[in-house]
Short mmCIF file of C-alpha atoms in Angstrom, two decimals:
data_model
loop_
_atom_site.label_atom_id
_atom_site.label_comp_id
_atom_site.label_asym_id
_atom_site.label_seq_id
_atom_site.Cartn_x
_atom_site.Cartn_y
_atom_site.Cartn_z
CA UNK A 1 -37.49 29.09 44.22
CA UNK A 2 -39.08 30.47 40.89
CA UNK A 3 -39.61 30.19 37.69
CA UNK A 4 -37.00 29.56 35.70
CA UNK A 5 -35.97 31.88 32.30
CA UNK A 6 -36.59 30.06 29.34
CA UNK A 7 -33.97 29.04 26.38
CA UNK A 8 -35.98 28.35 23.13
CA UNK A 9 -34.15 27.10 19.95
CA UNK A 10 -36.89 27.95 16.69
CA UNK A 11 -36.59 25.65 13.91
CA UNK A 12 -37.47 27.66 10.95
CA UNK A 13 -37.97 24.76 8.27
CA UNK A 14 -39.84 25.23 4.87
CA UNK A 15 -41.58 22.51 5.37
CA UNK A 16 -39.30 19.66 5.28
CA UNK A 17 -36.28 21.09 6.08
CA UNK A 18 -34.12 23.72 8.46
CA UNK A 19 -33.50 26.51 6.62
CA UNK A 20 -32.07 30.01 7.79
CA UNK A 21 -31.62 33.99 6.63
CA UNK A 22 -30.60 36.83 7.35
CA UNK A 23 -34.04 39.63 8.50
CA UNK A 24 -36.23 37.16 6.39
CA UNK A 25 -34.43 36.95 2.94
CA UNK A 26 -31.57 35.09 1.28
CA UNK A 27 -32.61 31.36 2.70
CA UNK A 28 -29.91 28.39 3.28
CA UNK A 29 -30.24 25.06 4.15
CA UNK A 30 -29.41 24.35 8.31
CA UNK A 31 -30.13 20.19 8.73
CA UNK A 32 -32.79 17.63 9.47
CA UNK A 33 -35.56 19.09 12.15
CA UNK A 34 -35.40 15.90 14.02
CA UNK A 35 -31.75 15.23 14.39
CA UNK A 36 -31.71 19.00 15.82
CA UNK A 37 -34.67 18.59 18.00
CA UNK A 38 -33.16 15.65 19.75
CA UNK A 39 -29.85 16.98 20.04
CA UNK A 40 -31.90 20.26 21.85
CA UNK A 41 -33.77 18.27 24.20
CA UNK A 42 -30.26 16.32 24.89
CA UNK A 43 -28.49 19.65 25.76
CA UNK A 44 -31.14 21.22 27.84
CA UNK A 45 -33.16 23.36 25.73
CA UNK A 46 -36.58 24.33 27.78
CA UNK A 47 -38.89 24.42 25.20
CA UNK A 48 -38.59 24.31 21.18
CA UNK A 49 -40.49 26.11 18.53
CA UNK A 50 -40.59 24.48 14.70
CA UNK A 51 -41.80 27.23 12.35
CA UNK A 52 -42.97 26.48 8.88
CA UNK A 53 -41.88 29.77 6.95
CA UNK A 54 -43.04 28.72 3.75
CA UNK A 55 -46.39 28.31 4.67
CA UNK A 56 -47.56 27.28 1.21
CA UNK A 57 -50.96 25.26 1.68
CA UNK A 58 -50.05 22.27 -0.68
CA UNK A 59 -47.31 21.39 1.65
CA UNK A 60 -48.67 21.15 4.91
CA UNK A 61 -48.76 17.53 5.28
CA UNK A 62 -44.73 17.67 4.88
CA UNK A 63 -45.10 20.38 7.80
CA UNK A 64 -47.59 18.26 10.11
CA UNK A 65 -45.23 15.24 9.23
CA UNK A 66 -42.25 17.46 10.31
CA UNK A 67 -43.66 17.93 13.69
CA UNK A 68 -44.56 14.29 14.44
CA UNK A 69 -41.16 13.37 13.67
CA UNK A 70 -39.69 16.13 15.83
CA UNK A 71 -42.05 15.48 19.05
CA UNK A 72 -41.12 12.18 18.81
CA UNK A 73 -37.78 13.20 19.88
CA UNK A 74 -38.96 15.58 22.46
CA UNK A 75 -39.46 15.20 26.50
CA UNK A 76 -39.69 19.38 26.71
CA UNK A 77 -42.88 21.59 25.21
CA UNK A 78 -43.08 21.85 21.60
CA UNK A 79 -44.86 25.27 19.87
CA UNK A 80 -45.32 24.61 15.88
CA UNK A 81 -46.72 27.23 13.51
CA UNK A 82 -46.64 29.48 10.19
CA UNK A 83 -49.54 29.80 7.75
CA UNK A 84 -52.07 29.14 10.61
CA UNK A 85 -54.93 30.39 9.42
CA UNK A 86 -58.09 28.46 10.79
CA UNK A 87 -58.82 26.64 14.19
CA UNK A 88 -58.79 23.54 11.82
CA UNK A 89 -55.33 24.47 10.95
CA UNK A 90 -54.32 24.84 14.89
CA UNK A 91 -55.97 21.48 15.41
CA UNK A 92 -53.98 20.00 12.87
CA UNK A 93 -50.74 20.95 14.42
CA UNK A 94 -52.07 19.97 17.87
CA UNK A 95 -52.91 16.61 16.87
CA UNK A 96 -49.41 16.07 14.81
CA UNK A 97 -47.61 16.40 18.79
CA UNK A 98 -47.45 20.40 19.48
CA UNK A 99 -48.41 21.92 22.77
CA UNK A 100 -48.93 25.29 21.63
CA UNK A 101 -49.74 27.15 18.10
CA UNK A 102 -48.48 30.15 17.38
CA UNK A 103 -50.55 32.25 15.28
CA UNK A 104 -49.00 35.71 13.34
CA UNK A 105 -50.60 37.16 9.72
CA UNK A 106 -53.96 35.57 10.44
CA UNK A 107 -54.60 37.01 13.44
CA UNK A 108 -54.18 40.57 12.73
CA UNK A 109 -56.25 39.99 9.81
CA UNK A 110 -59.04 37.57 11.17
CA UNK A 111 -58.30 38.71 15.58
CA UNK A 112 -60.74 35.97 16.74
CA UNK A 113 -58.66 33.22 15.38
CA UNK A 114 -57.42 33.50 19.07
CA UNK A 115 -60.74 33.42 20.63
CA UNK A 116 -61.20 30.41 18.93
CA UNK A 117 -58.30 28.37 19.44
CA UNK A 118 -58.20 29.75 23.16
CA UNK A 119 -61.77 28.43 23.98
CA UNK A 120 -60.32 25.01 22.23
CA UNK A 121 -57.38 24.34 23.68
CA UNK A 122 -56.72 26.94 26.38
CA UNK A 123 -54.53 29.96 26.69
CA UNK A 124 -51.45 28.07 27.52
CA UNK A 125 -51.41 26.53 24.16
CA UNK A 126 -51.94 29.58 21.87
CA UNK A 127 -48.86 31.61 21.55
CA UNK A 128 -49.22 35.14 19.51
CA UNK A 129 -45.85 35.75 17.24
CA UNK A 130 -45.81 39.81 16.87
CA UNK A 131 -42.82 40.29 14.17
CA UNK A 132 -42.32 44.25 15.90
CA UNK A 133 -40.06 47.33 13.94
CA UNK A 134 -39.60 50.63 15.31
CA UNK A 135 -40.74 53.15 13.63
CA UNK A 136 -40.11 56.18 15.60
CA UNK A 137 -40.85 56.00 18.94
CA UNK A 138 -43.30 53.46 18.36
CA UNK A 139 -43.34 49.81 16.78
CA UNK A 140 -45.48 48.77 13.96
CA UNK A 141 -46.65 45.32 13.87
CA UNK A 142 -45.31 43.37 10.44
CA UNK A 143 -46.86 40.94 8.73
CA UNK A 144 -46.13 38.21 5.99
CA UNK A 145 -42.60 36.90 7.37
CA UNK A 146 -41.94 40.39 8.47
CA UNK A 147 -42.39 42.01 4.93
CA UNK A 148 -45.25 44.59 5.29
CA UNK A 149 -46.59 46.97 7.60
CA UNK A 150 -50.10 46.32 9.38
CA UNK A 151 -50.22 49.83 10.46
CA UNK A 152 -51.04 48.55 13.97
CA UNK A 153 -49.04 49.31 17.03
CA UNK A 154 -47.02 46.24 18.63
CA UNK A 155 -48.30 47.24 22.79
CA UNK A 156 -52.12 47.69 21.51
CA UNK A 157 -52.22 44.91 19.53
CA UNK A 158 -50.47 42.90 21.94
CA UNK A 159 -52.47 43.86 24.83
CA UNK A 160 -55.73 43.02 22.34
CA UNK A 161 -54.39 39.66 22.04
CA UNK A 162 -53.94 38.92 25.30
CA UNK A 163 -57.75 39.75 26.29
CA UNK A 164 -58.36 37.72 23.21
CA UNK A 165 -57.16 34.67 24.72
CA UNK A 166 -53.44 34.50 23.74
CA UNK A 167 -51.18 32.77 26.70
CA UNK A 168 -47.81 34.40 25.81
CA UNK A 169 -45.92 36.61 22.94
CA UNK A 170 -43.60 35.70 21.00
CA UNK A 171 -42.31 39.15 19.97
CA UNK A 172 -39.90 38.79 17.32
CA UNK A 173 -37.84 42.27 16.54
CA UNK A 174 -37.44 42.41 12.83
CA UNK A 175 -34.82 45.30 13.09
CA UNK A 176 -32.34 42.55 14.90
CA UNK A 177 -33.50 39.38 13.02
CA UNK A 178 -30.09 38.02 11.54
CA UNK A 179 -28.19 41.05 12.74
CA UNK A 180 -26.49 38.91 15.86
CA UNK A 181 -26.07 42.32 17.77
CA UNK A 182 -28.93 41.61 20.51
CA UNK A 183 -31.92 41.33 21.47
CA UNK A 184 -34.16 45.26 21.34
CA UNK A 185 -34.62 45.07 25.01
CA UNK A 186 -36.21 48.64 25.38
CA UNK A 187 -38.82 46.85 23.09
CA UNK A 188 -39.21 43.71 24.58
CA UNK A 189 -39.49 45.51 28.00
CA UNK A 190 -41.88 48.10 26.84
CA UNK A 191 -44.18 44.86 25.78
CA UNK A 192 -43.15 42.64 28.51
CA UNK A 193 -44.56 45.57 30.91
CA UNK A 194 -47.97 45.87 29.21
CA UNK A 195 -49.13 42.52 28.77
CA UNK A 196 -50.28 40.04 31.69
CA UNK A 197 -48.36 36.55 30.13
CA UNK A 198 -45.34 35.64 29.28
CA UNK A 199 -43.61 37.38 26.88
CA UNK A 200 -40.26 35.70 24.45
CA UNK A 201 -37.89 37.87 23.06
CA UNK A 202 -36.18 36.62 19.29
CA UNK A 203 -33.95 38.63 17.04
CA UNK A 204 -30.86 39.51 17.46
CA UNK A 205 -29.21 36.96 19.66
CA UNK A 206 -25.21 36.04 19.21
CA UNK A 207 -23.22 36.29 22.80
CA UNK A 208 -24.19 34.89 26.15
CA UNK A 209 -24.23 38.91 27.72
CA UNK A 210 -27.18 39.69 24.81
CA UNK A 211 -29.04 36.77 26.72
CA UNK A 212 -28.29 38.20 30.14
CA UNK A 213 -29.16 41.69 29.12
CA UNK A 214 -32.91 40.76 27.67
CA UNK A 215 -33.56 38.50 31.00
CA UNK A 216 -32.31 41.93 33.01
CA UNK A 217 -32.93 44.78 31.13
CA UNK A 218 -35.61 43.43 29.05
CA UNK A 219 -37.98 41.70 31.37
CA UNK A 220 -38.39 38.82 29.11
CA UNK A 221 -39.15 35.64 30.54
CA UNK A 222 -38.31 33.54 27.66
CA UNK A 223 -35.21 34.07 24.93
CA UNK A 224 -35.43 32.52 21.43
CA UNK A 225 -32.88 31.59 18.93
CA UNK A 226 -32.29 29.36 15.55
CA UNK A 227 -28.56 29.92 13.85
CA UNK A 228 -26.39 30.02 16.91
CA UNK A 229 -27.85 27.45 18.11
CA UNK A 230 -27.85 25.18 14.82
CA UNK A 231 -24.52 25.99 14.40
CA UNK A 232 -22.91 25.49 17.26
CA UNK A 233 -21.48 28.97 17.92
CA UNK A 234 -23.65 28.93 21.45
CA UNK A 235 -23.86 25.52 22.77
CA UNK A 236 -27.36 25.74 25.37
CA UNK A 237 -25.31 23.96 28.37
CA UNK A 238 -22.48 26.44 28.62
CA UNK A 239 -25.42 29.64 27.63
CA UNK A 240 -27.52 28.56 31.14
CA UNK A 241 -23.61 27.82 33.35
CA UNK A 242 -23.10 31.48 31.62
CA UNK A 243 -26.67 33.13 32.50
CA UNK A 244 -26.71 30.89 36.33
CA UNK A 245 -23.04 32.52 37.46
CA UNK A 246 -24.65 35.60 36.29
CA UNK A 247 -27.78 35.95 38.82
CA UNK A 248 -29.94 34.66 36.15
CA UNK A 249 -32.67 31.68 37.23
CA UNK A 250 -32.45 28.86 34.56
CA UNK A 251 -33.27 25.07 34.78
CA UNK A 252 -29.40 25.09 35.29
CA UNK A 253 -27.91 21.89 35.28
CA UNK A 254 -30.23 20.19 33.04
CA UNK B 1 -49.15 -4.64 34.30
CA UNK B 2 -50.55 -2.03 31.61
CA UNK B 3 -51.60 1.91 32.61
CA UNK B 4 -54.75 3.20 30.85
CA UNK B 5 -54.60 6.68 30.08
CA UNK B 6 -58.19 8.05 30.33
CA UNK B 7 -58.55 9.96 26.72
CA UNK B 8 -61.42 12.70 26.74
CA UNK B 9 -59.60 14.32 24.04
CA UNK B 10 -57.13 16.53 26.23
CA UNK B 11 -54.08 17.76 23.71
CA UNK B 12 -51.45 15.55 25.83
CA UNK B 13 -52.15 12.41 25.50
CA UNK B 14 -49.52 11.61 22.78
CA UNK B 15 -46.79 12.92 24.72
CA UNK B 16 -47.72 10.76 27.87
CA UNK B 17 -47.80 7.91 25.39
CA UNK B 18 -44.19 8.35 24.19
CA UNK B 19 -43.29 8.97 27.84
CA UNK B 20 -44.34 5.86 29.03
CA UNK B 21 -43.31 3.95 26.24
CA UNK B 22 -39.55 5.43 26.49
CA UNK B 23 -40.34 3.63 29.95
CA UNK B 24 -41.14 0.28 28.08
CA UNK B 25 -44.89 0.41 29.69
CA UNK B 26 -47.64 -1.16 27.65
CA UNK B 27 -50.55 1.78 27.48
CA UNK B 28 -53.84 2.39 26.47
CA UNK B 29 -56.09 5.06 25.86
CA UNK B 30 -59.73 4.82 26.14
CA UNK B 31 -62.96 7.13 26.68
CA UNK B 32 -65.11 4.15 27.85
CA UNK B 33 -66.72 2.83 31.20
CA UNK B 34 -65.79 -0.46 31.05
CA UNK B 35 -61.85 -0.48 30.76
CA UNK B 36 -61.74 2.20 33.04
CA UNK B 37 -63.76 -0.38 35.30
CA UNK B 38 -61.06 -3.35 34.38
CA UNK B 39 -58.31 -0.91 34.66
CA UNK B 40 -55.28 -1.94 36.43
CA UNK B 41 -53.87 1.33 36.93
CA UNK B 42 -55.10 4.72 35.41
CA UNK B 43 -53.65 7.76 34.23
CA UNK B 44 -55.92 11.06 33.63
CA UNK B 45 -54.21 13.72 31.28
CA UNK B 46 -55.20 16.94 30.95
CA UNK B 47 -54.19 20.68 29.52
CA UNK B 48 -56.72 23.36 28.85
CA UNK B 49 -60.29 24.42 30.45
CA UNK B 50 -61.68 22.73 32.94
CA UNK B 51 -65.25 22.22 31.94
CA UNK B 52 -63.82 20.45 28.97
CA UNK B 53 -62.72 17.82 31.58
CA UNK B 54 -65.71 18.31 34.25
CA UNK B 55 -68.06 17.43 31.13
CA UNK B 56 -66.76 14.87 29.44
CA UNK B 57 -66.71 12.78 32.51
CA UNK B 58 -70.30 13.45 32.79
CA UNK B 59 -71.52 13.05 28.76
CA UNK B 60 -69.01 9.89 28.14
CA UNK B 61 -70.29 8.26 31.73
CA UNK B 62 -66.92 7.71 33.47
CA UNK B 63 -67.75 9.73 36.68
CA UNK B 64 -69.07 6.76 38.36
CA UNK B 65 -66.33 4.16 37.27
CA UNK B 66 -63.69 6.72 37.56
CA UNK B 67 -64.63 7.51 41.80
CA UNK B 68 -65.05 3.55 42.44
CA UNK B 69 -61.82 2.13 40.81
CA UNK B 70 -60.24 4.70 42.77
CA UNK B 71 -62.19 4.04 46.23
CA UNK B 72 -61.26 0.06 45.14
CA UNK B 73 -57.20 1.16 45.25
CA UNK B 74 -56.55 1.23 41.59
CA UNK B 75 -53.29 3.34 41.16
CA UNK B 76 -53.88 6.66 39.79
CA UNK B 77 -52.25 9.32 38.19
CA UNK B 78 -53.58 12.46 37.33
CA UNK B 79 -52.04 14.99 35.43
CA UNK B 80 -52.43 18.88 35.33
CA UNK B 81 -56.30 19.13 35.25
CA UNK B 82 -56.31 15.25 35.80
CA UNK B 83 -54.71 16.48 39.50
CA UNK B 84 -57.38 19.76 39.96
CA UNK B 85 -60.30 17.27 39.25
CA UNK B 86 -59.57 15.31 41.75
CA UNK B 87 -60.79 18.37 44.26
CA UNK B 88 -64.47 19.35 44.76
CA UNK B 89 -64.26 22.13 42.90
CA UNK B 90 -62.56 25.01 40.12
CA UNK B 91 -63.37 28.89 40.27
CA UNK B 92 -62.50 28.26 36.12
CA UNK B 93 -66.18 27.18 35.94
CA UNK B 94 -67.66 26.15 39.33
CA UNK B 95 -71.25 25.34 37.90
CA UNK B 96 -69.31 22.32 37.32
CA UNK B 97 -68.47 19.41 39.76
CA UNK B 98 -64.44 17.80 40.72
CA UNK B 99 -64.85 14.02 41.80
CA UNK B 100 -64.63 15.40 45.52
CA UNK B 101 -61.90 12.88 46.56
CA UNK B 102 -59.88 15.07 47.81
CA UNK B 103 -61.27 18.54 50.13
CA UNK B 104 -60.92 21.77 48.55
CA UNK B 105 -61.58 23.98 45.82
CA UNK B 106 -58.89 24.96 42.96
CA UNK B 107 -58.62 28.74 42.76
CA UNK B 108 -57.36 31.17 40.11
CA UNK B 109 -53.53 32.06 40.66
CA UNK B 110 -53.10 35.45 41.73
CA UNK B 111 -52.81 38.37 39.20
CA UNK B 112 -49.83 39.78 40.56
CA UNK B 113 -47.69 37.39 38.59
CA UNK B 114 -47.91 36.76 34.76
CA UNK B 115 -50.52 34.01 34.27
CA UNK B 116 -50.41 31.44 32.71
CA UNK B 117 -47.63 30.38 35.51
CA UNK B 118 -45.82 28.73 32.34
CA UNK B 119 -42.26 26.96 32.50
CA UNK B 120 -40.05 25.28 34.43
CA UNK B 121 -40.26 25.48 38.77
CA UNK B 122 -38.61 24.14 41.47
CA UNK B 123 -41.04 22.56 44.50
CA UNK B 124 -40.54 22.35 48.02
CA UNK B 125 -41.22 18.84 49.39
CA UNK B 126 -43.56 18.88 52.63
CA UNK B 127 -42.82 15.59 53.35
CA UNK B 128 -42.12 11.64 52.08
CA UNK B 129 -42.95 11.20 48.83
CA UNK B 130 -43.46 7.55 46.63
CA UNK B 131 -43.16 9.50 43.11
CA UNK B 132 -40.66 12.27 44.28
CA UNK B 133 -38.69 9.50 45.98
CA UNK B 134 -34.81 9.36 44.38
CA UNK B 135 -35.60 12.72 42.74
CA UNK B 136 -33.24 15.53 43.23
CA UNK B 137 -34.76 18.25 45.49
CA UNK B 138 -33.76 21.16 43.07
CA UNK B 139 -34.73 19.85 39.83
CA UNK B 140 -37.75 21.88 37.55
CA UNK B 141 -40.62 20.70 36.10
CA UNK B 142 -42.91 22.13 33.76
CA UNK B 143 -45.92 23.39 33.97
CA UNK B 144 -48.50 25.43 32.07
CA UNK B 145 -51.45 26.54 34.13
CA UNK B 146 -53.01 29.58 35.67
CA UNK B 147 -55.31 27.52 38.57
CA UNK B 148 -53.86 25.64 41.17
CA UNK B 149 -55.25 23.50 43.84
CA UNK B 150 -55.01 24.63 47.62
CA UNK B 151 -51.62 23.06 49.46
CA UNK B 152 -53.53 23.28 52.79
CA UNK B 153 -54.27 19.96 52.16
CA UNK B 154 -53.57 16.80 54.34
CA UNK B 155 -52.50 15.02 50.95
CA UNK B 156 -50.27 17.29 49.92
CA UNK B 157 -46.55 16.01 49.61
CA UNK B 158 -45.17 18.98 47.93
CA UNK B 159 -45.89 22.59 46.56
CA UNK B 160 -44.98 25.17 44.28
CA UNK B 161 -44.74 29.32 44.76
CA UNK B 162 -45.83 31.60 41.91
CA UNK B 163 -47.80 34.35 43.76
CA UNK B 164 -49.06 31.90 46.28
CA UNK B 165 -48.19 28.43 47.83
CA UNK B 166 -50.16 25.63 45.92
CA UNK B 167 -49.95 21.87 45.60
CA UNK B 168 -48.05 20.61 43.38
CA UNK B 169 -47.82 16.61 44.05
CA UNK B 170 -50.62 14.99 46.15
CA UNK B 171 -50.53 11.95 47.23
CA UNK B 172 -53.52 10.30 49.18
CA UNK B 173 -53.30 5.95 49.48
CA UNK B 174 -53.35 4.91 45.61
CA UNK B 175 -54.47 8.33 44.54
CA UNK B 176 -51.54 10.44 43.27
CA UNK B 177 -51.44 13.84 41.25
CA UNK B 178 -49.08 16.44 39.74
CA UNK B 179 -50.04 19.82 39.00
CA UNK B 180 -46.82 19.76 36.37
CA UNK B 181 -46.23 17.81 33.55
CA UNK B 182 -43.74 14.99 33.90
CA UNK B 183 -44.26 14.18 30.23
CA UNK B 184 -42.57 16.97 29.75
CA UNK B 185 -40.11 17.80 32.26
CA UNK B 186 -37.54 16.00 30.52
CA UNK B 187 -35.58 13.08 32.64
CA UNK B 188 -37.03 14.29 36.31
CA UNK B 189 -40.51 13.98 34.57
CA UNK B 190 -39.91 10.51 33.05
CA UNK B 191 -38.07 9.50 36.56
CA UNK B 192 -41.00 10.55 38.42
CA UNK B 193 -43.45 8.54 36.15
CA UNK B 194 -40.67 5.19 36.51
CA UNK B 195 -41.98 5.76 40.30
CA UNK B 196 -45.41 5.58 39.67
CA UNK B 197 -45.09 2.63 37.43
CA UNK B 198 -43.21 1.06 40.49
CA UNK B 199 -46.18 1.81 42.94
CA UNK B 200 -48.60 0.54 40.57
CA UNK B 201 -46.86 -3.03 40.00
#
């Protein structure tokens, strides 16, 4: 007995809709948020993240509309975020059905956006999203969708997040993002090792073995994914009868 | 029969709303004295800090109604915080005061595990349970929390491991709690509120 490893589907919608790219760039339509969401919480999906990587402030209402309609459909955690920028903003998405915000850009520019959302809701509900690329033998932390360079390092700043208030990384590797040839486990490990909370490994994610290999070599404790998912090329049932024969712990059958 | 879900703003009452209504209950939510006096059966949600809880029983005056409905045998449910509340006491801010139904103090999970203990867990069940009954033994539920209450208890009918042994499900006459959250633990969550829906007819 213990706690299972997590599969996460991520909506990434812009606003309205589920939309998907390769490392960022080059955006296509992927369906209706809702019609996914159920199907997710149908095929035993542990939690699901709806991301909103637009962001634009004139069309958050579509957003906060987009995640009533998709916890509506949910009986598993929901995480919403993209363009949080205030505690009024995290309250917003709170109140619209999510169970945890995920903060990114704002928080590296404004840290106690954390603080404040922690003291609000608690640290289970405030997830920091680090989008992390190597450069040498360190990782800088990105910012704006993955576009420009903080100049921060990814352990320090997640480590400062953590004592902030944050409940658990989402640590998205923007070297892998679209590339569907795993997940950077020597990065997510590296993190995973220095912070106290969970930690969620994205980017990178195509075959069942890359999900085995982050759970094993990469000391994650939670694996997220959007297009293989959406598309059907990984169907979440036969990924956790995959990871269970393997010695991995999932909520396995579901 | 109706369940009123005790609303001092905790972040999950929604979901416990849609949960019960997939159920085809009839809910309500309400911070007042009264209906929690009229209840018929109760439901306390919770997610987040403790004092948030401890304190608004205290500033919105539902202390008092809350302990007698219960003493009366009103069915009750409490979820997450709504389950550590029912102790005397939390080491998250033990200026504060539980409703001292049940004996014991909630404690701080250990810090040899990643806290918050967040996901899905298995629990080992000490003994009959009403809300566990018909429920697969190896089925998860969620949870999101990094204090637990202590599974030395008497009332105690199962716990959960995640650096140390802790209650998970007590159940004490009409007084029952879950340290997880059935609202969202999928279909073992929404069987395990059917049950308490069935004790409380």
């Amino acid at each position: 007995m213990s706690l299972a490893h997590r599969i996460i589907p991520c909506l990434d919608t812009d606003g309205t809709r589920v939309v998907k790219g390769v490392n960022f760039v080059g955006l296509r339509d992927a369906g209706d948020p809702r019609a996914l969401a159920a199907r997710y919480n149908k095929e035993g999906a542990d939690e699901l993240v709806v991301l909103d990587i637009a962001a634009s402030r004139d069309r958050r209402p579509t957003f906060l509309e987009t995640i009533r309609r998709v916890a509506a459909e949910l009986s598993i955690p929901l995480t919403a975020g993209g363009g949080i920028q205030t505690l009024e903003d995290g309250r917003a998405v709170v109140r619209a059905g999510a169970d945890k915000v995920t903060v990114n850009t704002a928080a590296v520019a404004r840290p106690e956006l954390i603080s404040e959302l922690s003291r609000e809701f608690g640290a289970q509900a405030v997830v920091l999203a680090i989008d992390a690329k190597r450069n040498g033998r360190h990782w800088d932390v990105m910012v704006r969708g993955g576009r420009e360079s903080a100049s921060r390092d990814v352990v320090e700043w997640a480590r400062e997040g953590v004592s902030l208030g944050a409940g658990e990384i989402l640590l998205t590797s923007v070297d892998r993002d679209g590339t569907q040839i795993g997940f950077d486990t020597e990065l997510t490990r590296e993190i995973s090792e220095a912070v106290t909370v969970p930690v969620i490994a994205s980017g990178g994610a195509k075959l069942p073995k890359h999900f085995v290999d982050i759970f094993k070599e990469g000391a994650a404790d939670a694996a997220l994914a959007a297009s293989i998912f959406h598309d059907g090329v990984q169907p979440i049932r036969a990924l956790k009868e995959f990871l269970f024969k393997n010695g991995v712990e999932v909520r396995w059958p579901c | 029969m109706k369940v009123t879900i005790i609303d001092y703003g905790a972040g999950n009452v929604p979901s416990v709303e849609r949960a019960l209504e997939r159920l085809g209950a009839e809910s309500e939510r309400t911070s007042s004295p009264e209906d929690i006096s009229r209840a018929q059966a109760l439901l306390l949600p919770g997610v987040g800090h403790y004092s948030a809880l401890a304190r608004a029983l205290d500033e919105q005056n539902l202390r008092a109604p809350l302990v007698e409905a219960l003493r009366r045998g009103v069915p009750f449910l409490g979820i997450c915080l709504g389950l550590q509340v029912l102790f005397e006491s939390s080491a998250e801010s033990p200026e504060m005061h539980g409703l001292s139904l049940l004996a014991g103090k909630v404690c701080a999970l250990p810090s040899n595990v990643k806290l918050p203990h967040m996901g899905w867990n298995q629990i080992a069940m000490n003994r009959e349970s009403q809300l566990l009954a018909g429920i697969d033994p190896s089925v998860y539920f969620y949870f999101a929390h990094s204090y637990a209450a202590p599974d030395s208890n008497g009332s105690t009918s199962a716990t959960c491991f995640h650096g140390t042994s802790f209650a998970a499900v007590v159940e004490e006459r009409n007084i029952y709690g879950v340290q997880f959250h059935p609202e969202k633990s999928g279909e073992a969550g929404s069987r395990l509120l059917h049950n308490f829906l069935r004790l409380a007819a």
